[in-house]
Short mmCIF file of C-alpha atoms in Angstrom, two decimals:
data_model
loop_
_atom_site.label_atom_id
_atom_site.label_comp_id
_atom_site.label_asym_id
_atom_site.label_seq_id
_atom_site.Cartn_x
_atom_site.Cartn_y
_atom_site.Cartn_z
CA MET A 1 -21.54 8.22 -121.28
CA ALA A 2 -23.49 10.46 -118.91
CA ALA A 3 -25.59 7.58 -117.59
CA ARG A 4 -22.51 5.43 -116.96
CA LEU A 5 -20.81 8.24 -115.07
CA LYS A 6 -23.86 9.08 -113.02
CA GLY A 7 -24.36 5.49 -111.94
CA GLY A 8 -20.78 5.24 -110.70
CA LEU A 9 -20.69 8.33 -108.51
CA CYS A 10 -22.11 9.01 -105.07
CA ALA A 11 -23.23 12.47 -104.05
CA GLY A 12 -25.07 14.04 -101.17
CA GLY A 13 -26.84 11.74 -98.77
CA ASP A 14 -27.72 9.10 -101.34
CA ARG A 15 -24.65 6.97 -100.56
CA PRO A 16 -25.69 3.38 -99.99
CA THR A 17 -25.35 2.31 -96.36
CA SER A 18 -26.29 -0.71 -94.32
CA PRO A 19 -26.33 -1.50 -90.60
CA LYS A 20 -23.25 -3.69 -91.17
CA MET A 21 -21.33 -0.81 -92.81
CA GLU A 22 -22.29 1.55 -89.97
CA GLU A 23 -21.25 -1.03 -87.37
CA GLU A 24 -17.85 -1.54 -89.03
CA ALA A 25 -17.30 2.22 -89.32
CA SER A 26 -18.14 3.04 -85.69
CA THR A 27 -15.38 3.42 -83.11
CA ASN A 28 -15.04 4.37 -79.47
CA ALA A 29 -13.27 7.58 -80.51
CA PRO A 30 -14.85 10.95 -79.65
CA LYS A 31 -17.72 11.98 -81.92
CA SER A 32 -15.99 15.25 -82.81
CA PRO A 33 -12.27 15.97 -83.39
CA GLN A 34 -12.66 19.18 -81.36
CA GLU A 35 -13.36 17.06 -78.28
CA SER A 36 -9.76 15.86 -78.34
CA ILE A 37 -7.98 19.04 -79.54
CA LEU A 38 -6.10 20.79 -76.71
CA LYS A 39 -4.30 23.57 -78.58
CA GLU A 40 -3.72 24.85 -82.14
CA GLU A 41 -0.69 27.03 -82.72
CA THR A 42 0.30 28.81 -85.95
CA ILE A 43 3.97 28.21 -86.75
CA THR A 44 4.02 30.40 -89.86
CA ALA A 45 1.42 31.88 -92.22
CA ARG A 46 1.63 33.10 -95.79
CA LYS A 47 -0.82 34.32 -98.45
CA TRP A 48 -2.39 30.94 -99.30
CA VAL A 49 -1.56 28.55 -96.44
CA LYS A 50 -0.34 28.37 -92.87
CA LEU A 51 1.57 25.70 -90.96
CA GLU A 52 0.01 24.75 -87.63
CA GLN A 53 0.99 22.57 -84.71
CA THR A 54 -1.93 20.86 -82.99
CA THR A 55 -1.73 19.34 -79.53
CA TYR A 56 -4.41 16.70 -79.06
CA VAL A 57 -5.38 13.65 -77.04
CA ASP A 58 -5.49 10.42 -79.05
CA PRO A 59 -8.09 7.67 -78.46
CA THR A 60 -5.80 5.97 -75.92
CA GLY A 61 -5.61 9.15 -73.82
CA LYS A 62 -2.03 10.02 -74.80
CA THR A 63 -1.23 13.68 -75.56
CA ARG A 64 0.36 14.07 -79.00
CA VAL A 65 1.50 16.81 -81.40
CA TRP A 66 0.61 16.96 -85.11
CA GLU A 67 1.75 19.37 -87.82
CA SER A 68 -0.69 20.33 -90.54
CA VAL A 69 -1.18 22.79 -93.37
CA LYS A 70 -4.36 24.87 -93.42
CA ARG A 71 -5.74 27.27 -96.00
CA THR A 72 -5.75 30.97 -95.19
CA THR A 73 -8.27 31.60 -97.97
CA ARG A 74 -11.28 29.82 -96.44
CA ARG A 75 -14.33 32.05 -96.89
CA GLU A 76 -17.59 32.40 -94.99
CA GLY A 77 -20.63 30.94 -96.70
CA VAL A 78 -18.58 28.62 -98.94
CA SER A 79 -19.10 24.89 -98.52
CA ALA A 80 -15.51 23.88 -99.41
CA ASP A 81 -12.18 25.47 -100.30
CA GLY A 82 -12.18 24.36 -103.90
CA VAL A 83 -13.59 22.28 -106.67
CA ALA A 84 -12.01 19.70 -108.97
CA ILE A 85 -13.65 19.05 -112.31
CA ILE A 86 -13.91 15.74 -114.17
CA PRO A 87 -14.61 17.07 -117.68
CA VAL A 88 -16.02 14.54 -120.14
CA LEU A 89 -15.72 15.67 -123.77
CA GLN A 90 -18.39 14.16 -126.01
CA ARG A 91 -18.25 14.51 -129.81
CA THR A 92 -20.21 12.84 -132.57
CA LEU A 93 -18.35 9.85 -134.06
CA HIS A 94 -15.61 10.03 -131.39
CA TYR A 95 -15.00 8.20 -128.15
CA ASP A 96 -15.84 10.16 -125.02
CA CYS A 97 -12.67 11.39 -123.34
CA MET A 98 -11.60 13.20 -120.21
CA VAL A 99 -9.87 16.56 -120.46
CA LEU A 100 -6.74 17.10 -118.36
CA VAL A 101 -4.57 20.17 -117.92
CA LYS A 102 -0.78 20.30 -117.74
CA GLN A 103 0.44 22.70 -115.06
CA PHE A 104 3.76 23.36 -113.40
CA ARG A 105 3.43 22.60 -109.69
CA PRO A 106 6.25 24.08 -107.58
CA PRO A 107 5.83 21.58 -104.68
CA MET A 108 6.45 18.76 -107.18
CA GLY A 109 9.17 20.66 -109.05
CA ARG A 110 7.68 19.58 -112.39
CA TYR A 111 4.68 19.65 -114.67
CA CYS A 112 1.68 17.54 -113.67
CA LEU A 113 -1.30 16.25 -115.62
CA GLU A 114 -4.39 16.87 -113.55
CA PHE A 115 -8.08 17.61 -113.61
CA PRO A 116 -8.93 21.31 -113.86
CA ALA A 117 -9.49 22.72 -110.37
CA GLY A 118 -9.56 25.91 -108.37
CA LEU A 119 -10.79 27.75 -105.33
CA ILE A 120 -14.45 28.63 -104.84
CA ASP A 121 -15.03 32.39 -104.68
CA GLU A 122 -17.08 34.02 -101.95
CA ASN A 123 -20.84 33.54 -102.49
CA GLU A 124 -20.15 31.21 -105.43
CA SER A 125 -21.70 27.76 -105.65
CA PRO A 126 -19.43 24.76 -106.27
CA GLU A 127 -21.20 24.23 -109.60
CA ASP A 128 -20.61 27.83 -110.73
CA ALA A 129 -16.96 27.60 -109.64
CA ALA A 130 -16.56 24.34 -111.59
CA LEU A 131 -17.89 25.87 -114.81
CA ARG A 132 -15.76 29.02 -114.33
CA GLU A 133 -12.58 27.05 -113.64
CA LEU A 134 -13.25 24.69 -116.56
CA GLU A 135 -13.53 27.61 -118.96
CA GLU A 136 -10.48 29.41 -117.51
CA GLU A 137 -8.23 26.35 -117.60
CA THR A 138 -9.43 24.62 -120.78
CA GLY A 139 -11.58 27.08 -122.75
CA TYR A 140 -14.45 24.57 -122.79
CA LYS A 141 -18.01 25.30 -121.70
CA GLY A 142 -20.06 22.47 -120.28
CA ASP A 143 -22.98 21.37 -118.15
CA ILE A 144 -22.84 20.00 -114.61
CA LEU A 145 -23.79 16.35 -114.47
CA GLU A 146 -23.13 15.85 -110.77
CA CYS A 147 -21.32 17.49 -107.86
CA SER A 148 -20.11 15.68 -104.75
CA PRO A 149 -20.45 16.93 -101.19
CA ALA A 150 -17.35 18.59 -99.70
CA LEU A 151 -14.57 15.99 -99.43
CA CYS A 152 -11.31 16.07 -97.49
CA LEU A 153 -8.74 14.64 -99.89
CA ASP A 154 -5.66 14.47 -97.63
CA PRO A 155 -6.84 14.68 -93.99
CA GLY A 156 -3.50 13.53 -92.57
CA LEU A 157 -1.82 16.66 -93.94
CA THR A 158 -4.41 19.39 -94.42
CA ASN A 159 -7.92 20.60 -93.68
CA CYS A 160 -8.47 21.51 -97.35
CA THR A 161 -11.80 20.40 -98.75
CA SER A 162 -13.04 20.11 -102.32
CA HIS A 163 -16.14 19.27 -104.26
CA ILE A 164 -15.70 17.02 -107.28
CA ALA A 165 -17.91 18.03 -110.19
CA THR A 166 -18.53 15.92 -113.26
CA VAL A 167 -19.06 18.17 -116.28
CA VAL A 168 -20.21 17.06 -119.72
CA ILE A 169 -18.82 19.07 -122.65
CA ASN A 170 -20.67 19.00 -125.96
CA GLY A 171 -17.68 19.10 -128.30
CA ASP A 172 -19.94 19.63 -131.32
CA LEU A 173 -21.10 23.08 -130.17
CA PRO A 174 -19.42 25.99 -132.01
CA VAL A 175 -18.20 27.46 -128.69
CA ASN A 176 -16.25 24.23 -128.00
CA LEU A 177 -14.70 23.66 -131.44
CA LYS A 178 -11.56 25.75 -130.79
CA PRO A 179 -11.28 26.18 -127.02
CA LYS A 180 -8.78 28.71 -125.71
CA GLN A 181 -7.55 28.87 -122.12
CA LYS A 182 -8.37 32.03 -120.19
CA PRO A 183 -5.86 32.08 -117.36
CA ALA A 184 -6.87 34.09 -114.31
CA GLU A 185 -4.38 36.43 -112.67
CA GLY A 186 -1.70 34.31 -111.03
CA GLY A 187 -2.64 31.24 -113.10
CA MET A 188 -0.23 28.32 -113.02
CA TRP A 189 0.43 27.96 -116.75
#
């Protein structure tokens, strides 16, 4: 399973590119979003997020306003806000399977099935955060197979960034036979 997963993921700078792809991706837009940002204004801020209004100039030269949500927890020296984990449980004589967690999510007003995930602590690598969050949310211990660069998952709404780590769990190890969640303070379950 590990080889199949590894072959299907792109990480770091090893993403395949071609002159045609670069040509199709290029635009006449400014090279940096900051070149077109006129003003950022905080509407309200709370413990975890803030709502901002951004005044900017679009590629046609028109001044526009955009509302966005930004994290208040972004830390210095951390490559992304958080990490999401794709945990692959491998056991002898069983099919490989992915581990999901069920958590109540207030914005959705219901329980959601999702990959384990969490914020990266100060001076913590994405890989260390992935292993910590996996153990907290599932009780499993695993090994990092691969970790993506920082990705923006919903850039039309937020500046939040995440790494996506693929973790292989050896389900035959004694430590993984009876996993028990270890919720952190303020955990969602």
